[in-house]
mmCIF file of C-alpha atoms in Angstrom:
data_model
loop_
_atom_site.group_PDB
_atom_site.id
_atom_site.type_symbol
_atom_site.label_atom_id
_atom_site.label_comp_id
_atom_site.label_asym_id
_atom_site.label_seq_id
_atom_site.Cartn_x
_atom_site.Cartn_y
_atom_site.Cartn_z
ATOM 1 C CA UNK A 40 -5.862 -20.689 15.540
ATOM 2 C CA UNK A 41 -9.002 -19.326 13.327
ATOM 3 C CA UNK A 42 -9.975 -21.230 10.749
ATOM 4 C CA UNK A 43 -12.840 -20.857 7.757
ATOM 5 C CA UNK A 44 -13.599 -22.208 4.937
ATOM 6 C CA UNK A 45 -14.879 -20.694 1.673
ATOM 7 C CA UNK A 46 -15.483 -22.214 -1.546
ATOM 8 C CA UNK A 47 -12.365 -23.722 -2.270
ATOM 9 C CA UNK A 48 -10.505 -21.250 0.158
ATOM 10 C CA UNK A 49 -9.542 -21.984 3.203
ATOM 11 C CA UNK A 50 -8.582 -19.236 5.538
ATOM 12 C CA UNK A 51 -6.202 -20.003 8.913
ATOM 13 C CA UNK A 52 -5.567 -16.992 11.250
ATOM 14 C CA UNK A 53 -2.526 -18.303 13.389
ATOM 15 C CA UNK A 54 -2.608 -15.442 15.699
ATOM 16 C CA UNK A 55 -4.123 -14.819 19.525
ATOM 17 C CA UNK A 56 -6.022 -12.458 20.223
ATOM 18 C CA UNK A 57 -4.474 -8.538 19.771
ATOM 19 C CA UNK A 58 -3.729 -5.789 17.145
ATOM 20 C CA UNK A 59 -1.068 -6.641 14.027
ATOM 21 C CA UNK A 60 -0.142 -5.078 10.806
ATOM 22 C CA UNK A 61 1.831 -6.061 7.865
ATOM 23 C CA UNK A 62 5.281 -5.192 7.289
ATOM 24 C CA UNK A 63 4.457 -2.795 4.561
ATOM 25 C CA UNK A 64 4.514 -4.439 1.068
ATOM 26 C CA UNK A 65 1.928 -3.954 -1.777
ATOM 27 C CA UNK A 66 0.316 -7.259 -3.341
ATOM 28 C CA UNK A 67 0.016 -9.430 -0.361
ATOM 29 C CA UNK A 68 -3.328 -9.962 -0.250
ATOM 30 C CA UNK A 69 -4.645 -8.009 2.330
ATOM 31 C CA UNK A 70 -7.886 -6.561 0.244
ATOM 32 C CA UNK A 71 -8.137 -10.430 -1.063
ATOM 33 C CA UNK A 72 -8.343 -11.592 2.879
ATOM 34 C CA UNK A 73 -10.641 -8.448 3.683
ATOM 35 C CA UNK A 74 -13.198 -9.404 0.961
ATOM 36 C CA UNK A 75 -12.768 -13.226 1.778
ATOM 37 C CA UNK A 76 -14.350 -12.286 5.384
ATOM 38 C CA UNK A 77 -16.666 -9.429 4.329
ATOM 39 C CA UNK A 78 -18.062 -12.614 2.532
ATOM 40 C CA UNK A 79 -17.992 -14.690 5.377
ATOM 41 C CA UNK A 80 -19.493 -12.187 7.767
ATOM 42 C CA UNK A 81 -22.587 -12.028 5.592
ATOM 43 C CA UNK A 82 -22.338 -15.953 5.861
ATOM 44 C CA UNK A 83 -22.949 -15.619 9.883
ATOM 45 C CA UNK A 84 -19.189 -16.451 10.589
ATOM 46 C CA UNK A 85 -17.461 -14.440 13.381
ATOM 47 C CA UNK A 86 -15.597 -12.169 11.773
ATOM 48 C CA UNK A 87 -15.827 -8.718 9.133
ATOM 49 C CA UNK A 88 -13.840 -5.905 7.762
ATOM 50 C CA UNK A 89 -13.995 -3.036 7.498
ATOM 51 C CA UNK A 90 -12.568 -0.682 4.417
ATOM 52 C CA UNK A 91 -12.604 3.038 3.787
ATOM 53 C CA UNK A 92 -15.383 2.739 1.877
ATOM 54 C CA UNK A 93 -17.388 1.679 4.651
ATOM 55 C CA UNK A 94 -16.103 4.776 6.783
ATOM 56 C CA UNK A 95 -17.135 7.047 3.447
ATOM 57 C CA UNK A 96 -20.426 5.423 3.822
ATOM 58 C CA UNK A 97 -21.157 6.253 7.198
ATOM 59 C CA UNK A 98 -21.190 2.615 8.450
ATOM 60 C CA UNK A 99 -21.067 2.302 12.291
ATOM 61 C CA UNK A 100 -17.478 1.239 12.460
ATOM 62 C CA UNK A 101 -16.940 1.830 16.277
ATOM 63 C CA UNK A 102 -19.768 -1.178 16.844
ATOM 64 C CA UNK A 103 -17.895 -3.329 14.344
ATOM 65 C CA UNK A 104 -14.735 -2.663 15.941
ATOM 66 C CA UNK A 105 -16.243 -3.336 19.916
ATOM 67 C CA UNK A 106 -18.658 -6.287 18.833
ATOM 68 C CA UNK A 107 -18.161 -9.310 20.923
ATOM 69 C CA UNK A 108 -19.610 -11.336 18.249
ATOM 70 C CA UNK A 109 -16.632 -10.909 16.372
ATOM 71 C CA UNK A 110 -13.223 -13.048 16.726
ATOM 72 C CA UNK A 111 -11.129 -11.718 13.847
ATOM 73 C CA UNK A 112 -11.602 -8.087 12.244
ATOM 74 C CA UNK A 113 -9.561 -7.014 9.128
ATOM 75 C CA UNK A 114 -9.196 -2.874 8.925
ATOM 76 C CA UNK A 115 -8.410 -2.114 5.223
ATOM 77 C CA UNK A 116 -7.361 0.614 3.715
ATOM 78 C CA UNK A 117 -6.780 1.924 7.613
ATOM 79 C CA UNK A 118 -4.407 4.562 6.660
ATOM 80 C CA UNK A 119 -7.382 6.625 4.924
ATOM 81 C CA UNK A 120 -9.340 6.787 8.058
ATOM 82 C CA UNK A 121 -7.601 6.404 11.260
ATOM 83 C CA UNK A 122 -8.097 8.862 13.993
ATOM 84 C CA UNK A 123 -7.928 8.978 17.796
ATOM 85 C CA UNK A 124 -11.051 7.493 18.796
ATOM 86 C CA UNK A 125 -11.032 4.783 16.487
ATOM 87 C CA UNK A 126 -7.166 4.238 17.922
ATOM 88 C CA UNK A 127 -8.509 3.955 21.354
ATOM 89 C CA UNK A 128 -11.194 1.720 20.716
ATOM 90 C CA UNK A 129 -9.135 -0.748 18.772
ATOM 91 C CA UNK A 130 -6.746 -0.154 21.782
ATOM 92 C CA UNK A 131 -9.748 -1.847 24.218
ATOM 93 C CA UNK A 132 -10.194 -4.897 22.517
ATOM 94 C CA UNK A 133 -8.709 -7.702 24.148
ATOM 95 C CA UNK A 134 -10.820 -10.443 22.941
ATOM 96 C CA UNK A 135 -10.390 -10.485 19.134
ATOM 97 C CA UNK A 136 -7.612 -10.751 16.349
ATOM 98 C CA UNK A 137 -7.457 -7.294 14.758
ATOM 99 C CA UNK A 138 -5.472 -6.971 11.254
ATOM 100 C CA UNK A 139 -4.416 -3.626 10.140
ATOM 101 C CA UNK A 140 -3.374 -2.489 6.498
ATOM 102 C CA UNK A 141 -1.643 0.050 8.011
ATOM 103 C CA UNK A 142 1.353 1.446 6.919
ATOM 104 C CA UNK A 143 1.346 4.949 8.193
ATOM 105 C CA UNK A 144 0.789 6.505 12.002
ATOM 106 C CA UNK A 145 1.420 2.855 13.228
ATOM 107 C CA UNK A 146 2.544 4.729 16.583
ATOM 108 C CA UNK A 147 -0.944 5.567 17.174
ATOM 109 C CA UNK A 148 -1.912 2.135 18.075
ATOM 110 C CA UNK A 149 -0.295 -0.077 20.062
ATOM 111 C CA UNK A 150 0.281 -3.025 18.391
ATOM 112 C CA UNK A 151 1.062 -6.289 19.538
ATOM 113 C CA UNK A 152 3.049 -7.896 16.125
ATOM 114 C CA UNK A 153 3.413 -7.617 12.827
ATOM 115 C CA UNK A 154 1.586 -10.402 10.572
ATOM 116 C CA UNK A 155 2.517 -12.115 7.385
ATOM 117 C CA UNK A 156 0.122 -13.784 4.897
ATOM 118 C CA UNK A 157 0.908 -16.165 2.724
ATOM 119 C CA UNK A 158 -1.428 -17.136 -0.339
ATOM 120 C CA UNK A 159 -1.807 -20.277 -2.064
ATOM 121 C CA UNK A 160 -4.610 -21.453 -4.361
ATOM 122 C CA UNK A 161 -6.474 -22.913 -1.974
ATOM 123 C CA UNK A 162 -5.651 -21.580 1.151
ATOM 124 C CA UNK A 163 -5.216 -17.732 2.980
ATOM 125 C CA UNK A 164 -2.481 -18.399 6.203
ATOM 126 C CA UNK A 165 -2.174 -15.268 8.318
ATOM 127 C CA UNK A 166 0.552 -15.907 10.809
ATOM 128 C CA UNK A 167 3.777 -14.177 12.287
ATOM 129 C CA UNK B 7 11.063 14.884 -18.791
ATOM 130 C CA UNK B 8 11.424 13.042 -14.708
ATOM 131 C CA UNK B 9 9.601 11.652 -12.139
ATOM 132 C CA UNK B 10 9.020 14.265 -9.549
ATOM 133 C CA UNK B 11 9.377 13.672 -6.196
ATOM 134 C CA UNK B 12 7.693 16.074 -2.990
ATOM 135 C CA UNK B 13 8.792 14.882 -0.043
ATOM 136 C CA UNK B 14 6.166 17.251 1.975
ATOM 137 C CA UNK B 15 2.847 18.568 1.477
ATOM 138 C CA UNK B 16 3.683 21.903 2.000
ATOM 139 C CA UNK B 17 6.431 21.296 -1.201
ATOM 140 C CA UNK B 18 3.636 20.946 -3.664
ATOM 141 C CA UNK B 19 3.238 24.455 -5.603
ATOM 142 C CA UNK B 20 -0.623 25.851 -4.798
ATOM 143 C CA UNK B 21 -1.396 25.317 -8.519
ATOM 144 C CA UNK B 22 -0.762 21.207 -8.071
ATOM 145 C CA UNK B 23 -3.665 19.159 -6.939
ATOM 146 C CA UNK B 24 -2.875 16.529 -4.178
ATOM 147 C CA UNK B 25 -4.874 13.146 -4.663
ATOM 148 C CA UNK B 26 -4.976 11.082 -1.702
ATOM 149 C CA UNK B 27 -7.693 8.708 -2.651
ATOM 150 C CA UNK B 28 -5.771 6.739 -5.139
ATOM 151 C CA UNK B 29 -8.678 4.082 -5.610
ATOM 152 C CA UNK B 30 -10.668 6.573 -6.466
ATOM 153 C CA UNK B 31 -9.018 7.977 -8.924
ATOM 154 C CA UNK B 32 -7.654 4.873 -10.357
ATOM 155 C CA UNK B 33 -11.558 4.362 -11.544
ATOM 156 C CA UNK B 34 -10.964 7.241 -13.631
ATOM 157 C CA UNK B 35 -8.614 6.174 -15.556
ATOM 158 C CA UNK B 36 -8.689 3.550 -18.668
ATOM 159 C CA UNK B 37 -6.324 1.215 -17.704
ATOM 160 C CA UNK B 38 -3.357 0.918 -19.977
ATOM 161 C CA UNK B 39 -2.059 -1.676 -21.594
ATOM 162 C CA UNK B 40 2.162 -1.735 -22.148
ATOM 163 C CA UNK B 41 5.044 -3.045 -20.853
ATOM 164 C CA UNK B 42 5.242 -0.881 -17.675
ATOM 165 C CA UNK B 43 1.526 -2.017 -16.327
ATOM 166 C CA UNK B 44 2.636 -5.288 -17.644
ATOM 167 C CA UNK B 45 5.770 -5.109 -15.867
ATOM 168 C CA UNK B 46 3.748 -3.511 -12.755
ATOM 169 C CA UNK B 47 1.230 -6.055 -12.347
ATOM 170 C CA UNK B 48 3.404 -9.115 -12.779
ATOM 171 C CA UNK B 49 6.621 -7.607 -9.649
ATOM 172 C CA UNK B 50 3.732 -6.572 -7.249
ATOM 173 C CA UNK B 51 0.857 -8.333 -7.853
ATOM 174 C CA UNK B 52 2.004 -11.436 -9.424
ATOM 175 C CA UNK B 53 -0.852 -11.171 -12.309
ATOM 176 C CA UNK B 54 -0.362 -11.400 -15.617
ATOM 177 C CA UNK B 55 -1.778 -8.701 -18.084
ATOM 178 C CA UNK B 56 -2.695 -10.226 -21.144
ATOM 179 C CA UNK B 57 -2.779 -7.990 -24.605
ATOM 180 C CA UNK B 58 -6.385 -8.104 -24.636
ATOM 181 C CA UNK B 59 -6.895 -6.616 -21.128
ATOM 182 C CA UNK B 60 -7.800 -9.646 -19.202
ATOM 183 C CA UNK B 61 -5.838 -10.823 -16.100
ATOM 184 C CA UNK B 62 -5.253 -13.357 -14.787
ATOM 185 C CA UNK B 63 -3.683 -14.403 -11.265
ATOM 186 C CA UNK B 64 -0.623 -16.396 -10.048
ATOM 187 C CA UNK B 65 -2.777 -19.661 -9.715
ATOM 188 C CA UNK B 66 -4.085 -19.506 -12.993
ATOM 189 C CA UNK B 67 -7.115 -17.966 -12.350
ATOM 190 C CA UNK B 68 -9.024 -14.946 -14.108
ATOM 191 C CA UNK B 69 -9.320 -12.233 -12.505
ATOM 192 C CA UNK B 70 -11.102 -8.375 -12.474
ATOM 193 C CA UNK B 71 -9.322 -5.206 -12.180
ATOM 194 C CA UNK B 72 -10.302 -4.977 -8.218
ATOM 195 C CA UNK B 73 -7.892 -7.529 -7.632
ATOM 196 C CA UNK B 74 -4.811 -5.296 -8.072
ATOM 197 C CA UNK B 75 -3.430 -3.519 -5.151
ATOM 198 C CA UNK B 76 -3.521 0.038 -3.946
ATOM 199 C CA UNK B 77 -0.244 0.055 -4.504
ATOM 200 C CA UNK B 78 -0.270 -0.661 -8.460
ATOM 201 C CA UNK B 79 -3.551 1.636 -8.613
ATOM 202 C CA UNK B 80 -1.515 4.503 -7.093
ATOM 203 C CA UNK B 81 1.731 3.846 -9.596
ATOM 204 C CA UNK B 82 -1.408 3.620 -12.761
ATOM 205 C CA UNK B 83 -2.257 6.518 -10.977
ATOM 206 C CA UNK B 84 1.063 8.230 -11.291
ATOM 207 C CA UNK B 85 1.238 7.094 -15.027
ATOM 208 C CA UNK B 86 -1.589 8.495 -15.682
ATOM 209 C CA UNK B 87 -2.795 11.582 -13.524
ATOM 210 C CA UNK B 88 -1.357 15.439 -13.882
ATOM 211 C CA UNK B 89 -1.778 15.183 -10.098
ATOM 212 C CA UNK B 90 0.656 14.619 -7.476
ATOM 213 C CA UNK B 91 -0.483 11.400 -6.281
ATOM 214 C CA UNK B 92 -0.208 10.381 -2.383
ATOM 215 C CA UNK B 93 1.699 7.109 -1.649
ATOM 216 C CA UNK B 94 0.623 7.095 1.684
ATOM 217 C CA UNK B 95 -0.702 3.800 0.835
ATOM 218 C CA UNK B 96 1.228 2.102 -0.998
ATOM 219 C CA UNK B 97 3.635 -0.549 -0.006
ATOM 220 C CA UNK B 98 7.478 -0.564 -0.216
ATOM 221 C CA UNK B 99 7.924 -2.502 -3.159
ATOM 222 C CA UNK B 100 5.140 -0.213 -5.230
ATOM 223 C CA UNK B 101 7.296 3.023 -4.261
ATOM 224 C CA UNK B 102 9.805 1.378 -5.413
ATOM 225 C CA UNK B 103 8.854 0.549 -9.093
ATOM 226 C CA UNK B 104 7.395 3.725 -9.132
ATOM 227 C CA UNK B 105 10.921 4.836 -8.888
ATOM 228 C CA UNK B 106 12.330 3.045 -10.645
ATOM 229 C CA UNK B 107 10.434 2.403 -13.783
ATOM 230 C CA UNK B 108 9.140 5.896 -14.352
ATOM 231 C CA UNK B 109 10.182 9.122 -16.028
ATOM 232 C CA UNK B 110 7.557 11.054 -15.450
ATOM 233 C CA UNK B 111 4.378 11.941 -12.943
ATOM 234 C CA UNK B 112 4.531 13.512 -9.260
ATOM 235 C CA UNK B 113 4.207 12.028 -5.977
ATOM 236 C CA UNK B 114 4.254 12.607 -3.098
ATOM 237 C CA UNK B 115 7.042 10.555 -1.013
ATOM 238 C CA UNK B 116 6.457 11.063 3.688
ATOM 239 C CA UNK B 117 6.993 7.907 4.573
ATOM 240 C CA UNK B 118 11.020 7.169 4.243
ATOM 241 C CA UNK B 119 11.692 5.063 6.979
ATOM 242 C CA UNK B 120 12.871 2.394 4.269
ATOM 243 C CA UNK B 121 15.192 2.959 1.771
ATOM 244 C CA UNK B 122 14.652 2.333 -1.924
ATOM 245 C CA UNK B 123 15.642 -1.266 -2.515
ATOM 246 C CA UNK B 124 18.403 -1.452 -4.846
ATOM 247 C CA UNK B 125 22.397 0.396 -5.877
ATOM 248 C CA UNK B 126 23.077 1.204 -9.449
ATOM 249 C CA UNK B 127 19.565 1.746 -10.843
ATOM 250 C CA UNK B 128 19.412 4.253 -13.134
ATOM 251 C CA UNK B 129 16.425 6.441 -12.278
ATOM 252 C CA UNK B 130 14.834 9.352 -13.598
ATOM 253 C CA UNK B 131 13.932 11.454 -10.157
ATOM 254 C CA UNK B 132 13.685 15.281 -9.511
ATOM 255 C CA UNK B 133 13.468 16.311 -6.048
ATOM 256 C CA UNK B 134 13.523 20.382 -5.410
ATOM 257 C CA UNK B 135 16.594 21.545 -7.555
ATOM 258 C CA UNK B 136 18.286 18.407 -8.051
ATOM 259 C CA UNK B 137 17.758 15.794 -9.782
ATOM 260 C CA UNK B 138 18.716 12.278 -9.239
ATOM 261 C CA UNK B 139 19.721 9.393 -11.618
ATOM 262 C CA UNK B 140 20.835 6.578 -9.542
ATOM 263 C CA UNK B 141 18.679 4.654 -6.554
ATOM 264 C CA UNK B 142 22.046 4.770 -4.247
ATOM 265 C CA UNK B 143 22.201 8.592 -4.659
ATOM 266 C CA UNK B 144 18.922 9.353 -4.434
ATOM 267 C CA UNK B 145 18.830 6.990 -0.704
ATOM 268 C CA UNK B 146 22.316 8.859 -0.048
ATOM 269 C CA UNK B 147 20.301 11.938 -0.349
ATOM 270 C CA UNK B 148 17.281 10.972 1.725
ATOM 271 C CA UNK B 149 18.748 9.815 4.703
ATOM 272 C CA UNK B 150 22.260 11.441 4.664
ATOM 273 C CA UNK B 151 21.989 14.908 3.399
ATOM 274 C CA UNK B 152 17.918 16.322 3.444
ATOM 275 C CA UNK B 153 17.338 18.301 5.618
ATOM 276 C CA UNK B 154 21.264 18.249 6.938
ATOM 277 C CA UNK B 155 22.951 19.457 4.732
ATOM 278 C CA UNK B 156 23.376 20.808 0.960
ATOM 279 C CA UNK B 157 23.820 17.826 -1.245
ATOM 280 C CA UNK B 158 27.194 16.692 -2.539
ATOM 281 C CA UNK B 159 26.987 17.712 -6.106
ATOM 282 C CA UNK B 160 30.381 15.888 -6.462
ATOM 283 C CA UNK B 161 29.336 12.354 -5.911
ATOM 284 C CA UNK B 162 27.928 10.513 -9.321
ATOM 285 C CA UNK B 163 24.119 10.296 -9.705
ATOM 286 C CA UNK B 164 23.256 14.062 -8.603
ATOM 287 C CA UNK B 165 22.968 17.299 -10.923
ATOM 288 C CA UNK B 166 21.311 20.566 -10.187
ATOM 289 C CA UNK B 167 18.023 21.164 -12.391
#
């Protein structure tokens, strides 16, 4: 179990380490939950995300995706930029939660579950 | 005038332009205010669209337009847009209103492995020659007859264009 808080949010990843993705709806949160740790990563917490915008921008994703620094990693938007070496990276990590808003090409990676996420006002629960 | 529905890339006549980047073309747009964004916003998101453009989320809380999902983006997109517009990314339940609660636009519909939630719908949907006016016809279609067979024109909810 992960667990931040910020502001009046507080965030709980109930997964172990390995690669999910949602089960495929629209409105769950999952840009919410990115932001929430972008925000936190600039706050020195363990853990970032990473959107297409970031990929547009030329952002070193492969060295967010293989830091060791980093216990949980959200990939937004994942179906915009997803391609074989970024697969195979994501593929290596063994030591972080990885979250995937992913809803295409899912065979590409292999994942380990599928993730739910339940809001509330003052807490973000990721679990199974 | 119907929704229509490519269910392949290489479906989409030359002259059509494909958007894929439904965020950023969402930003283009001036986003309406009716009954079918206000409808929109409240099944997927859970936000309520007030008549003066403000939003506000399921806890009470004011939001900004970045809040809504990719999914409602793409089906303001298809509103909105002359384009055929992608739904690579959006959810199950955005296709699905899509669908369902327009007459109009162009999209472009790969991902299938789900069918459209729902029975006696009435829907407005024109894929290739026929066109479609009831959800169970149009999933009888999609996973019983494309790409098998010629559709049964004699079953209810199908009609050639």
């Amino acid at each position: 179990m992960y667990e931040y808080v910020y502001g009046r949010l507080t965030i709980k990843i109930d997964l172990k380490p390995g690669v999910y993705t949602s089960y495929g709806d629209s409105g769950e949160g999952k840009s919410y939950l990115a932001s929430i740790l972008k925000r936190l990563a600039r706050k020195g917490y363990p853990v970032n995300s990473i959107t297409y915008g970031d990929d547009l921008a030329g952002l070193d994703i492969k060295s967010i995706i293989a830091s060791k620094s980093i216990e949980v990693l959200f990939i937004d938007r994942f179906d915009m930029f997803i391609n074989e070496e970024l697969s195979n990276l994501i593929r290596q990590q063994t030591n972080k939660v990885i979250l995937l808003d992913l809803k295409t090409r899912r065979n590409e990676i292999k994942l380990t579950d599928y993730y739910d996420i339940e809001l509330s006002e003052n807490m973000i629960e990721v679990s199974l | 005038m119907s929704l229509r529905i490519y269910l392949k890339k290489e479906d989409i006549p030359s002259d059509e332009t494909l958007i894929t980047d439904v965020e950023d073309e969402y930003y283009k747009h001036t986003l309406p205010i009716n009954e079918y964004t206000k409808k929109l916003f409240k099944t997927v998101d859970q936000i309520t669209l007030n008549d003066d453009g403000t939003l506000v989320d399921r806890f009470g809380y004011k939001v900004k337009e970045d809040a809504i999902c990719n999914g409602s983006k793409a089906a303001i997109c298809v509103l909105m847009s002359d384009d055929v517009i992608a739904l690579t990314e959006s959810g199950y339940n955005a296709r699905d209103f899509i669908i369902k609660n327009l007459n109009k636009g162009k999209i472009l519909l790969l991902d299938r492995a789900i069918t459209i939630e729902g029975y006696a719908e009435l829907i407005d949907a024109i894929i290739g020659n026929y066109r479609f006016n009831t959800v169970w016809r149009l999933n009888y279609y999609l996973t019983e007859e494309y790409e098998i067979c010629e559709p049964d024109l004699s079953l209810e909810g199908i009609s050639h264009v």
